[in-house]
């Protein structure tokens, strides 16, 4: 590039001197200046083409895709600058490492989730059979109920992992559903999970709205946020509030002790991944007494008229 603009400057200076000393007419001087400028621009554009191509490839890059033809160093012109070739090679290796990591993560999550389903089904069926056994004492019944609650929690976790392991939204049933109805359908399972703990569960419905998407994904997202709120609470009430286009999960009652450990766990991490995946913004707030509030916004919701 320095050679191109250096030659352009030299040519313009010579032509200007020729015009100044009347060696060439003014029209010829102007014509030569225009021609030299156009040729310099074309030469600079040709030299800059590999950089523009690489920038476009980076701009169009999708981390879920394995197509890196625009990144391959051997696809660059032969006379590509050495720095540009080095940059292209480094970006090509980086993109391949990212794609490989994503693929291994999806494969592991999918395989692990599938392998967990079979033993969970066996545990669930065995727990149901034990619960129907009349000879089982009170202690045994309590143990069976704990097994059933833990199995239900593990099933929700496995389902969330399977949703995140999907490479695309294909295979998820999408429909128009009322979020209030989906939440009400999930409440009995959550109440079973809270059995034996000094925590109550309430659903407040100042509004009702319809959402287009997968009701199963929405249910898993709400389940994870409710579980996280229950993990944070020492007692009191976990409240699910449905506002226009917003679902809030909060805790009311005794505050968590200030010297207690912050137990934001795996549930919240999964909820954040789901919200990012399906473009449902998730907001987290901590108020006085370390009370935690989770708020999900649904930009494309539709209110339900009375």
PDB file of C-alpha atoms in Angstrom:
ATOM      1  CA  UNK A   1       0.000   0.000   0.000  1.00  0.00           C
ATOM      2  CA  UNK A   2       2.902   2.358   0.757  1.00  0.00           C
ATOM      3  CA  UNK A   3       4.381   1.698  -2.702  1.00  0.00           C
ATOM      4  CA  UNK A   4       1.053   2.394  -4.419  1.00  0.00           C
ATOM      5  CA  UNK A   5       0.468   5.730  -2.702  1.00  0.00           C
ATOM      6  CA  UNK A   6       4.140   6.680  -3.036  1.00  0.00           C
ATOM      7  CA  UNK A   7       4.038   6.146  -6.811  1.00  0.00           C
ATOM      8  CA  UNK A   8       0.738   8.050  -6.989  1.00  0.00           C
ATOM      9  CA  UNK A   9       2.259  11.018  -5.146  1.00  0.00           C
ATOM     10  CA  UNK A  10       5.361  10.988  -7.361  1.00  0.00           C
ATOM     11  CA  UNK A  11       3.272  10.889 -10.558  1.00  0.00           C
ATOM     12  CA  UNK A  12       1.048  13.764  -9.417  1.00  0.00           C
ATOM     13  CA  UNK A  13       4.064  15.892  -8.471  1.00  0.00           C
ATOM     14  CA  UNK A  14       5.697  15.301 -11.880  1.00  0.00           C
ATOM     15  CA  UNK A  15       2.483  16.115 -13.749  1.00  0.00           C
ATOM     16  CA  UNK A  16       1.946  19.253 -11.680  1.00  0.00           C
ATOM     17  CA  UNK A  17       5.499  20.428 -12.438  1.00  0.00           C
ATOM     18  CA  UNK A  18       4.911  19.769 -16.146  1.00  0.00           C
ATOM     19  CA  UNK A  19       1.805  21.895 -16.006  1.00  0.00           C
ATOM     20  CA  UNK A  20       3.546  24.620 -14.008  1.00  0.00           C
ATOM     21  CA  UNK A  21       6.340  24.959 -16.599  1.00  0.00           C
ATOM     22  CA  UNK A  22       3.880  24.737 -19.531  1.00  0.00           C
ATOM     23  CA  UNK A  23       5.359  21.438 -20.712  1.00  0.00           C
ATOM     24  CA  UNK A  24       1.815  19.984 -20.875  1.00  0.00           C
ATOM     25  CA  UNK A  25      -1.583  21.725 -21.233  1.00  0.00           C
ATOM     26  CA  UNK A  26      -3.819  22.034 -18.163  1.00  0.00           C
ATOM     27  CA  UNK A  27      -6.443  19.635 -19.542  1.00  0.00           C
ATOM     28  CA  UNK A  28      -3.825  16.907 -20.019  1.00  0.00           C
ATOM     29  CA  UNK A  29      -2.472  17.495 -16.518  1.00  0.00           C
ATOM     30  CA  UNK A  30      -5.973  17.110 -15.029  1.00  0.00           C
ATOM     31  CA  UNK A  31      -6.651  14.023 -17.122  1.00  0.00           C
ATOM     32  CA  UNK A  32      -3.386  12.397 -16.031  1.00  0.00           C
ATOM     33  CA  UNK A  33      -4.141  13.198 -12.369  1.00  0.00           C
ATOM     34  CA  UNK A  34      -7.598  11.582 -12.654  1.00  0.00           C
ATOM     35  CA  UNK A  35      -6.190   8.482 -14.401  1.00  0.00           C
ATOM     36  CA  UNK A  36      -3.385   8.084 -11.854  1.00  0.00           C
ATOM     37  CA  UNK A  37      -5.873   8.446  -8.967  1.00  0.00           C
ATOM     38  CA  UNK A  38      -8.245   5.841 -10.466  1.00  0.00           C
ATOM     39  CA  UNK A  39      -5.407   3.381 -11.085  1.00  0.00           C
ATOM     40  CA  UNK A  40      -4.133   3.875  -7.534  1.00  0.00           C
ATOM     41  CA  UNK A  41      -7.618   3.296  -6.136  1.00  0.00           C
ATOM     42  CA  UNK A  42      -8.033   0.079  -8.149  1.00  0.00           C
ATOM     43  CA  UNK A  43      -4.624  -1.181  -7.053  1.00  0.00           C
ATOM     44  CA  UNK A  44      -5.336  -0.360  -3.384  1.00  0.00           C
ATOM     45  CA  UNK A  45      -8.742  -2.033  -3.621  1.00  0.00           C
ATOM     46  CA  UNK A  46      -7.137  -5.169  -5.013  1.00  0.00           C
ATOM     47  CA  UNK A  47      -4.623  -5.249  -2.164  1.00  0.00           C
ATOM     48  CA  UNK A  48      -7.357  -4.655   0.412  1.00  0.00           C
ATOM     49  CA  UNK A  49      -9.708  -7.306  -0.997  1.00  0.00           C
ATOM     50  CA  UNK A  50      -8.426 -10.168   1.254  1.00  0.00           C
ATOM     51  CA  UNK A  51      -8.928  -8.021   4.349  1.00  0.00           C
ATOM     52  CA  UNK A  52     -12.486  -7.124   3.300  1.00  0.00           C
ATOM     53  CA  UNK A  53     -13.254 -10.772   2.581  1.00  0.00           C
ATOM     54  CA  UNK A  54     -11.925 -11.826   5.975  1.00  0.00           C
ATOM     55  CA  UNK A  55     -13.880  -9.067   7.732  1.00  0.00           C
ATOM     56  CA  UNK A  56     -17.088 -10.186   5.986  1.00  0.00           C
ATOM     57  CA  UNK A  57     -16.456 -13.789   7.028  1.00  0.00           C
ATOM     58  CA  UNK A  58     -16.005 -12.714  10.648  1.00  0.00           C
ATOM     59  CA  UNK A  59     -19.163 -10.581  10.472  1.00  0.00           C
ATOM     60  CA  UNK A  60     -21.218 -13.506   9.105  1.00  0.00           C
ATOM     61  CA  UNK A  61     -19.740 -16.056  11.506  1.00  0.00           C
ATOM     62  CA  UNK A  62     -22.187 -18.236  13.420  1.00  0.00           C
ATOM     63  CA  UNK A  63     -20.529 -20.109  16.278  1.00  0.00           C
ATOM     64  CA  UNK A  64     -22.990 -22.987  15.822  1.00  0.00           C
ATOM     65  CA  UNK A  65     -21.913 -23.493  12.203  1.00  0.00           C
ATOM     66  CA  UNK A  66     -19.005 -25.646  11.012  1.00  0.00           C
ATOM     67  CA  UNK A  67     -18.674 -23.942   7.601  1.00  0.00           C
ATOM     68  CA  UNK A  68     -15.365 -22.038   7.559  1.00  0.00           C
ATOM     69  CA  UNK A  69     -14.680 -21.795   3.813  1.00  0.00           C
ATOM     70  CA  UNK A  70     -14.340 -18.015   4.063  1.00  0.00           C
ATOM     71  CA  UNK A  71     -11.719 -18.414   6.771  1.00  0.00           C
ATOM     72  CA  UNK A  72      -9.406 -20.897   5.081  1.00  0.00           C
ATOM     73  CA  UNK A  73      -5.910 -19.425   4.477  1.00  0.00           C
ATOM     74  CA  UNK A  74      -5.519 -21.423   1.262  1.00  0.00           C
ATOM     75  CA  UNK A  75      -8.530 -19.588  -0.183  1.00  0.00           C
ATOM     76  CA  UNK A  76      -6.669 -16.250  -0.111  1.00  0.00           C
ATOM     77  CA  UNK A  77      -5.005 -14.893  -3.261  1.00  0.00           C
ATOM     78  CA  UNK A  78      -1.376 -15.883  -3.831  1.00  0.00           C
ATOM     79  CA  UNK A  79      -0.010 -12.362  -3.335  1.00  0.00           C
ATOM     80  CA  UNK A  80      -1.808 -11.776  -0.061  1.00  0.00           C
ATOM     81  CA  UNK A  81       0.145  -9.785   2.497  1.00  0.00           C
ATOM     82  CA  UNK A  82       1.948 -11.952   5.058  1.00  0.00           C
ATOM     83  CA  UNK A  83       0.245 -10.225   8.003  1.00  0.00           C
ATOM     84  CA  UNK A  84      -3.195 -10.822   6.481  1.00  0.00           C
ATOM     85  CA  UNK A  85      -2.346 -14.485   5.838  1.00  0.00           C
ATOM     86  CA  UNK A  86      -1.186 -14.886   9.453  1.00  0.00           C
ATOM     87  CA  UNK A  87      -4.372 -13.246  10.738  1.00  0.00           C
ATOM     88  CA  UNK A  88      -6.529 -15.494   8.537  1.00  0.00           C
ATOM     89  CA  UNK A  89      -4.726 -18.628   9.759  1.00  0.00           C
ATOM     90  CA  UNK A  90      -5.113 -17.639  13.407  1.00  0.00           C
ATOM     91  CA  UNK A  91      -8.817 -16.846  13.014  1.00  0.00           C
ATOM     92  CA  UNK A  92      -9.361 -20.133  11.146  1.00  0.00           C
ATOM     93  CA  UNK A  93      -7.774 -22.115  13.991  1.00  0.00           C
ATOM     94  CA  UNK A  94      -9.705 -20.153  16.618  1.00  0.00           C
ATOM     95  CA  UNK A  95     -13.047 -20.706  14.866  1.00  0.00           C
ATOM     96  CA  UNK A  96     -12.367 -24.429  14.540  1.00  0.00           C
ATOM     97  CA  UNK A  97     -11.549 -24.711  18.240  1.00  0.00           C
ATOM     98  CA  UNK A  98     -14.739 -22.880  19.204  1.00  0.00           C
ATOM     99  CA  UNK A  99     -16.840 -25.051  16.870  1.00  0.00           C
ATOM    100  CA  UNK A 100     -15.221 -28.208  18.215  1.00  0.00           C
ATOM    101  CA  UNK A 101     -15.869 -27.149  21.792  1.00  0.00           C
ATOM    102  CA  UNK A 102     -19.539 -26.403  21.069  1.00  0.00           C
ATOM    103  CA  UNK A 103     -19.982 -29.726  19.296  1.00  0.00           C
ATOM    104  CA  UNK A 104     -18.379 -31.690  22.141  1.00  0.00           C
ATOM    105  CA  UNK A 105     -20.536 -29.850  24.678  1.00  0.00           C
ATOM    106  CA  UNK A 106     -23.727 -30.628  22.746  1.00  0.00           C
ATOM    107  CA  UNK A 107     -22.780 -34.276  22.283  1.00  0.00           C
ATOM    108  CA  UNK A 108     -21.903 -34.743  25.948  1.00  0.00           C
ATOM    109  CA  UNK A 109     -25.068 -33.017  27.175  1.00  0.00           C
ATOM    110  CA  UNK A 110     -27.274 -34.974  24.772  1.00  0.00           C
ATOM    111  CA  UNK A 111     -25.677 -38.357  25.514  1.00  0.00           C
ATOM    112  CA  UNK A 112     -25.597 -37.812  29.271  1.00  0.00           C
ATOM    113  CA  UNK A 113     -29.243 -36.728  29.285  1.00  0.00           C
ATOM    114  CA  UNK A 114     -30.347 -39.763  27.279  1.00  0.00           C
ATOM    115  CA  UNK A 115     -28.356 -42.122  29.508  1.00  0.00           C
ATOM    116  CA  UNK A 116     -29.977 -40.626  32.624  1.00  0.00           C
ATOM    117  CA  UNK A 117     -33.537 -41.107  31.406  1.00  0.00           C
ATOM    118  CA  UNK A 118     -33.569 -44.903  31.719  1.00  0.00           C
ATOM    119  CA  UNK A 119     -32.417 -45.150  35.358  1.00  0.00           C
ATOM    120  CA  UNK A 120     -34.716 -42.253  36.295  1.00  0.00           C
ATOM    121  CA  UNK A 121     -37.687 -44.130  34.838  1.00  0.00           C
ATOM    122  CA  UNK A 122     -36.739 -47.228  36.839  1.00  0.00           C
ATOM    123  CA  UNK A 123     -36.358 -45.212  40.051  1.00  0.00           C
ATOM    124  CA  UNK A 124     -39.692 -43.490  39.509  1.00  0.00           C
ATOM    125  CA  UNK A 125     -41.573 -46.734  38.873  1.00  0.00           C
ATOM    126  CA  UNK A 126     -39.957 -48.421  41.873  1.00  0.00           C
ATOM    127  CA  UNK A 127     -40.821 -45.470  44.123  1.00  0.00           C
ATOM    128  CA  UNK A 128     -44.472 -45.604  42.975  1.00  0.00           C
ATOM    129  CA  UNK A 129     -44.606 -49.328  43.739  1.00  0.00           C
ATOM    130  CA  UNK A 130     -43.103 -48.786  47.199  1.00  0.00           C
ATOM    131  CA  UNK A 131     -45.552 -45.970  47.930  1.00  0.00           C
ATOM    132  CA  UNK A 132     -48.440 -48.391  47.328  1.00  0.00           C
ATOM    133  CA  UNK A 133     -47.025 -50.925  49.762  1.00  0.00           C
ATOM    134  CA  UNK A 134     -49.321 -50.951  52.823  1.00  0.00           C
ATOM    135  CA  UNK A 135     -46.691 -52.609  55.006  1.00  0.00           C
ATOM    136  CA  UNK A 136     -44.342 -49.657  54.661  1.00  0.00           C
ATOM    137  CA  UNK A 137     -44.059 -47.581  57.825  1.00  0.00           C
ATOM    138  CA  UNK A 138     -44.161 -43.809  58.229  1.00  0.00           C
ATOM    139  CA  UNK A 139     -40.393 -43.503  57.994  1.00  0.00           C
ATOM    140  CA  UNK A 140     -40.383 -45.573  54.819  1.00  0.00           C
ATOM    141  CA  UNK A 141     -43.177 -43.476  53.303  1.00  0.00           C
ATOM    142  CA  UNK A 142     -41.264 -40.278  54.022  1.00  0.00           C
ATOM    143  CA  UNK A 143     -38.184 -41.757  52.416  1.00  0.00           C
ATOM    144  CA  UNK A 144     -40.184 -42.775  49.352  1.00  0.00           C
ATOM    145  CA  UNK A 145     -41.610 -39.272  49.052  1.00  0.00           C
ATOM    146  CA  UNK A 146     -38.096 -37.796  49.195  1.00  0.00           C
ATOM    147  CA  UNK A 147     -37.014 -40.200  46.446  1.00  0.00           C
ATOM    148  CA  UNK A 148     -39.979 -39.169  44.293  1.00  0.00           C
ATOM    149  CA  UNK A 149     -39.238 -35.459  44.801  1.00  0.00           C
ATOM    150  CA  UNK A 150     -35.582 -35.917  43.932  1.00  0.00           C
ATOM    151  CA  UNK A 151     -36.538 -37.937  40.857  1.00  0.00           C
ATOM    152  CA  UNK A 152     -38.904 -35.199  39.697  1.00  0.00           C
ATOM    153  CA  UNK A 153     -36.164 -32.591  40.141  1.00  0.00           C
ATOM    154  CA  UNK A 154     -33.709 -34.721  38.195  1.00  0.00           C
ATOM    155  CA  UNK A 155     -36.263 -35.203  35.405  1.00  0.00           C
ATOM    156  CA  UNK A 156     -36.671 -31.433  35.115  1.00  0.00           C
ATOM    157  CA  UNK A 157     -32.897 -31.015  35.010  1.00  0.00           C
ATOM    158  CA  UNK A 158     -32.496 -33.685  32.315  1.00  0.00           C
ATOM    159  CA  UNK A 159     -35.259 -32.100  30.238  1.00  0.00           C
ATOM    160  CA  UNK A 160     -33.586 -28.696  30.512  1.00  0.00           C
ATOM    161  CA  UNK A 161     -30.243 -30.169  29.423  1.00  0.00           C
ATOM    162  CA  UNK A 162     -31.885 -31.838  26.422  1.00  0.00           C
ATOM    163  CA  UNK A 163     -33.430 -28.528  25.395  1.00  0.00           C
ATOM    164  CA  UNK A 164     -30.058 -26.786  25.589  1.00  0.00           C
ATOM    165  CA  UNK A 165     -28.343 -29.630  23.704  1.00  0.00           C
ATOM    166  CA  UNK A 166     -30.511 -29.157  20.618  1.00  0.00           C
ATOM    167  CA  UNK A 167     -28.598 -27.608  17.740  1.00  0.00           C
ATOM    168  CA  UNK A 168     -31.711 -25.745  16.603  1.00  0.00           C
ATOM    169  CA  UNK A 169     -35.308 -25.250  17.632  1.00  0.00           C
ATOM    170  CA  UNK A 170     -36.411 -28.078  15.315  1.00  0.00           C
ATOM    171  CA  UNK A 171     -38.330 -30.783  17.134  1.00  0.00           C
ATOM    172  CA  UNK A 172     -39.820 -28.421  19.723  1.00  0.00           C
ATOM    173  CA  UNK A 173     -43.580 -28.100  19.451  1.00  0.00           C
ATOM    174  CA  UNK A 174     -44.527 -24.446  19.021  1.00  0.00           C
ATOM    175  CA  UNK A 175     -48.038 -23.197  19.609  1.00  0.00           C
ATOM    176  CA  UNK A 176     -50.008 -20.350  21.159  1.00  0.00           C
ATOM    177  CA  UNK A 177     -50.448 -21.015  24.886  1.00  0.00           C
ATOM    178  CA  UNK A 178     -51.593 -19.077  27.940  1.00  0.00           C
ATOM    179  CA  UNK A 179     -48.659 -18.800  30.336  1.00  0.00           C
ATOM    180  CA  UNK A 180     -50.980 -18.776  33.368  1.00  0.00           C
ATOM    181  CA  UNK A 181     -52.342 -22.218  32.457  1.00  0.00           C
ATOM    182  CA  UNK A 182     -48.852 -23.669  32.014  1.00  0.00           C
ATOM    183  CA  UNK A 183     -47.728 -22.330  35.394  1.00  0.00           C
ATOM    184  CA  UNK A 184     -50.829 -23.713  37.112  1.00  0.00           C
ATOM    185  CA  UNK A 185     -50.140 -27.104  35.541  1.00  0.00           C
ATOM    186  CA  UNK A 186     -46.626 -27.128  37.041  1.00  0.00           C
ATOM    187  CA  UNK A 187     -47.626 -25.976  40.549  1.00  0.00           C
ATOM    188  CA  UNK A 188     -48.563 -29.441  41.957  1.00  0.00           C
ATOM    189  CA  UNK A 189     -45.106 -30.804  41.169  1.00  0.00           C
ATOM    190  CA  UNK A 190     -43.468 -27.772  42.784  1.00  0.00           C
ATOM    191  CA  UNK A 191     -45.664 -28.124  45.880  1.00  0.00           C
ATOM    192  CA  UNK A 192     -44.583 -31.764  46.191  1.00  0.00           C
ATOM    193  CA  UNK A 193     -40.981 -30.608  46.048  1.00  0.00           C
ATOM    194  CA  UNK A 194     -41.646 -28.183  48.940  1.00  0.00           C
ATOM    195  CA  UNK A 195     -43.374 -30.766  51.128  1.00  0.00           C
ATOM    196  CA  UNK A 196     -41.828 -30.772  54.593  1.00  0.00           C
ATOM    197  CA  UNK A 197     -40.220 -27.336  54.185  1.00  0.00           C
ATOM    198  CA  UNK A 198     -41.572 -24.110  55.807  1.00  0.00           C
ATOM    199  CA  UNK A 199     -42.113 -22.495  52.412  1.00  0.00           C
ATOM    200  CA  UNK A 200     -45.451 -21.698  50.801  1.00  0.00           C
ATOM    201  CA  UNK A 201     -46.135 -21.174  47.126  1.00  0.00           C
ATOM    202  CA  UNK A 202     -48.516 -18.546  45.734  1.00  0.00           C
ATOM    203  CA  UNK A 203     -49.580 -17.579  42.233  1.00  0.00           C
ATOM    204  CA  UNK A 204     -50.725 -14.001  41.618  1.00  0.00           C
ATOM    205  CA  UNK A 205     -52.387 -13.255  38.278  1.00  0.00           C
ATOM    206  CA  UNK A 206     -53.046  -9.546  37.766  1.00  0.00           C
ATOM    207  CA  UNK A 207     -52.865 -10.280  34.034  1.00  0.00           C
ATOM    208  CA  UNK A 208     -53.080 -13.115  31.540  1.00  0.00           C
ATOM    209  CA  UNK A 209     -51.208 -13.260  28.252  1.00  0.00           C
ATOM    210  CA  UNK A 210     -50.568 -15.605  25.363  1.00  0.00           C
ATOM    211  CA  UNK A 211     -47.130 -16.571  24.138  1.00  0.00           C
ATOM    212  CA  UNK A 212     -46.148 -18.288  20.889  1.00  0.00           C
ATOM    213  CA  UNK A 213     -43.458 -20.886  21.408  1.00  0.00           C
ATOM    214  CA  UNK A 214     -42.830 -24.164  23.181  1.00  0.00           C
ATOM    215  CA  UNK A 215     -44.908 -24.532  26.351  1.00  0.00           C
ATOM    216  CA  UNK A 216     -42.493 -27.236  27.551  1.00  0.00           C
ATOM    217  CA  UNK A 217     -39.540 -24.851  27.297  1.00  0.00           C
ATOM    218  CA  UNK A 218     -41.480 -22.165  29.163  1.00  0.00           C
ATOM    219  CA  UNK A 219     -42.423 -24.657  31.878  1.00  0.00           C
ATOM    220  CA  UNK A 220     -38.818 -25.787  32.308  1.00  0.00           C
ATOM    221  CA  UNK A 221     -37.658 -22.163  32.558  1.00  0.00           C
ATOM    222  CA  UNK A 222     -40.234 -21.345  35.250  1.00  0.00           C
ATOM    223  CA  UNK A 223     -39.440 -24.580  37.094  1.00  0.00           C
ATOM    224  CA  UNK A 224     -35.748 -23.682  37.299  1.00  0.00           C
ATOM    225  CA  UNK A 225     -36.480 -20.177  38.608  1.00  0.00           C
ATOM    226  CA  UNK A 226     -38.909 -21.500  41.222  1.00  0.00           C
ATOM    227  CA  UNK A 227     -36.376 -24.100  42.346  1.00  0.00           C
ATOM    228  CA  UNK A 228     -33.731 -21.404  42.631  1.00  0.00           C
ATOM    229  CA  UNK A 229     -36.057 -19.217  44.726  1.00  0.00           C
ATOM    230  CA  UNK A 230     -36.798 -22.158  47.023  1.00  0.00           C
ATOM    231  CA  UNK A 231     -33.089 -22.840  47.436  1.00  0.00           C
ATOM    232  CA  UNK A 232     -32.555 -19.197  48.445  1.00  0.00           C
ATOM    233  CA  UNK A 233     -35.422 -19.116  50.946  1.00  0.00           C
ATOM    234  CA  UNK A 234     -35.205 -20.175  54.595  1.00  0.00           C
ATOM    235  CA  UNK A 235     -38.950 -19.791  54.995  1.00  0.00           C
ATOM    236  CA  UNK A 236     -41.858 -17.584  54.001  1.00  0.00           C
ATOM    237  CA  UNK A 237     -43.579 -17.580  50.628  1.00  0.00           C
ATOM    238  CA  UNK A 238     -42.336 -17.934  47.058  1.00  0.00           C
ATOM    239  CA  UNK A 239     -44.602 -15.845  44.836  1.00  0.00           C
ATOM    240  CA  UNK A 240     -45.049 -16.256  41.078  1.00  0.00           C
ATOM    241  CA  UNK A 241     -46.599 -13.113  39.609  1.00  0.00           C
ATOM    242  CA  UNK A 242     -47.945 -12.837  36.068  1.00  0.00           C
ATOM    243  CA  UNK A 243     -47.969  -9.266  34.741  1.00  0.00           C
ATOM    244  CA  UNK A 244     -48.531  -8.102  31.138  1.00  0.00           C
ATOM    245  CA  UNK A 245     -45.669  -9.684  29.223  1.00  0.00           C
ATOM    246  CA  UNK A 246     -43.717 -10.404  32.429  1.00  0.00           C
ATOM    247  CA  UNK A 247     -43.417 -13.326  34.848  1.00  0.00           C
ATOM    248  CA  UNK A 248     -41.767 -12.634  38.220  1.00  0.00           C
ATOM    249  CA  UNK A 249     -40.561 -15.142  40.811  1.00  0.00           C
ATOM    250  CA  UNK A 250     -39.805 -13.604  44.214  1.00  0.00           C
ATOM    251  CA  UNK A 251     -39.612 -14.484  47.890  1.00  0.00           C
ATOM    252  CA  UNK A 252     -41.570 -12.941  50.729  1.00  0.00           C
ATOM    253  CA  UNK A 253     -41.029 -13.583  54.402  1.00  0.00           C
ATOM    254  CA  UNK A 254     -37.988 -14.152  56.555  1.00  0.00           C
ATOM    255  CA  UNK A 255     -34.845 -12.730  54.934  1.00  0.00           C
ATOM    256  CA  UNK A 256     -31.856 -14.925  54.308  1.00  0.00           C
ATOM    257  CA  UNK A 257     -29.222 -14.350  57.052  1.00  0.00           C
ATOM    258  CA  UNK A 258     -26.515 -11.957  55.927  1.00  0.00           C
ATOM    259  CA  UNK A 259     -23.815 -14.456  56.910  1.00  0.00           C
ATOM    260  CA  UNK A 260     -25.426 -17.227  54.889  1.00  0.00           C
ATOM    261  CA  UNK A 261     -23.922 -18.578  51.722  1.00  0.00           C
ATOM    262  CA  UNK A 262     -25.172 -17.336  48.390  1.00  0.00           C
ATOM    263  CA  UNK A 263     -26.760 -20.433  46.923  1.00  0.00           C
ATOM    264  CA  UNK A 264     -27.290 -19.343  43.358  1.00  0.00           C
ATOM    265  CA  UNK A 265     -26.793 -22.703  41.745  1.00  0.00           C
ATOM    266  CA  UNK A 266     -27.192 -24.772  38.666  1.00  0.00           C
ATOM    267  CA  UNK A 267     -30.894 -23.909  38.312  1.00  0.00           C
ATOM    268  CA  UNK A 268     -30.165 -20.229  37.710  1.00  0.00           C
ATOM    269  CA  UNK A 269     -27.394 -21.016  35.226  1.00  0.00           C
ATOM    270  CA  UNK A 270     -29.783 -23.204  33.218  1.00  0.00           C
ATOM    271  CA  UNK A 271     -32.494 -20.523  33.347  1.00  0.00           C
ATOM    272  CA  UNK A 272     -30.059 -17.934  31.995  1.00  0.00           C
ATOM    273  CA  UNK A 273     -29.003 -20.252  29.157  1.00  0.00           C
ATOM    274  CA  UNK A 274     -32.641 -20.910  28.202  1.00  0.00           C
ATOM    275  CA  UNK A 275     -33.533 -17.207  28.305  1.00  0.00           C
ATOM    276  CA  UNK A 276     -30.593 -16.382  26.023  1.00  0.00           C
ATOM    277  CA  UNK A 277     -31.416 -19.245  23.678  1.00  0.00           C
ATOM    278  CA  UNK A 278     -35.054 -18.259  23.161  1.00  0.00           C
ATOM    279  CA  UNK A 279     -34.589 -14.468  23.504  1.00  0.00           C
ATOM    280  CA  UNK A 280     -36.643 -14.124  26.686  1.00  0.00           C
ATOM    281  CA  UNK A 281     -34.693 -11.527  28.720  1.00  0.00           C
ATOM    282  CA  UNK A 282     -34.053 -12.559  32.316  1.00  0.00           C
ATOM    283  CA  UNK A 283     -33.439  -9.891  34.975  1.00  0.00           C
ATOM    284  CA  UNK A 284     -32.163 -10.589  38.484  1.00  0.00           C
ATOM    285  CA  UNK A 285     -32.460  -8.223  41.422  1.00  0.00           C
ATOM    286  CA  UNK A 286     -31.387  -8.397  45.070  1.00  0.00           C
ATOM    287  CA  UNK A 287     -33.208  -6.131  47.499  1.00  0.00           C
ATOM    288  CA  UNK A 288     -32.862  -5.460  51.219  1.00  0.00           C
ATOM    289  CA  UNK A 289     -32.478  -8.566  53.320  1.00  0.00           C
ATOM    290  CA  UNK A 290     -30.856 -10.303  50.309  1.00  0.00           C
ATOM    291  CA  UNK A 291     -34.269 -11.086  48.861  1.00  0.00           C
ATOM    292  CA  UNK A 292     -33.815 -12.264  45.284  1.00  0.00           C
ATOM    293  CA  UNK A 293     -36.241 -11.447  42.459  1.00  0.00           C
ATOM    294  CA  UNK A 294     -36.151 -13.039  39.009  1.00  0.00           C
ATOM    295  CA  UNK A 295     -38.101 -11.382  36.204  1.00  0.00           C
ATOM    296  CA  UNK A 296     -38.646 -12.801  32.699  1.00  0.00           C
ATOM    297  CA  UNK A 297     -39.812 -10.515  29.916  1.00  0.00           C
ATOM    298  CA  UNK A 298     -41.618 -11.737  26.807  1.00  0.00           C
ATOM    299  CA  UNK A 299     -41.460  -9.003  24.134  1.00  0.00           C
ATOM    300  CA  UNK A 300     -43.821 -10.790  21.716  1.00  0.00           C
ATOM    301  CA  UNK A 301     -46.601 -11.650  24.141  1.00  0.00           C
ATOM    302  CA  UNK A 302     -50.292 -11.013  23.498  1.00  0.00           C
ATOM    303  CA  UNK A 303     -52.713 -10.072  26.299  1.00  0.00           C
ATOM    304  CA  UNK A 304     -55.786 -12.221  26.885  1.00  0.00           C
ATOM    305  CA  UNK A 305     -58.955 -10.195  26.762  1.00  0.00           C
ATOM    306  CA  UNK A 306     -61.723 -10.939  29.226  1.00  0.00           C
TER     307      UNK A 306
END
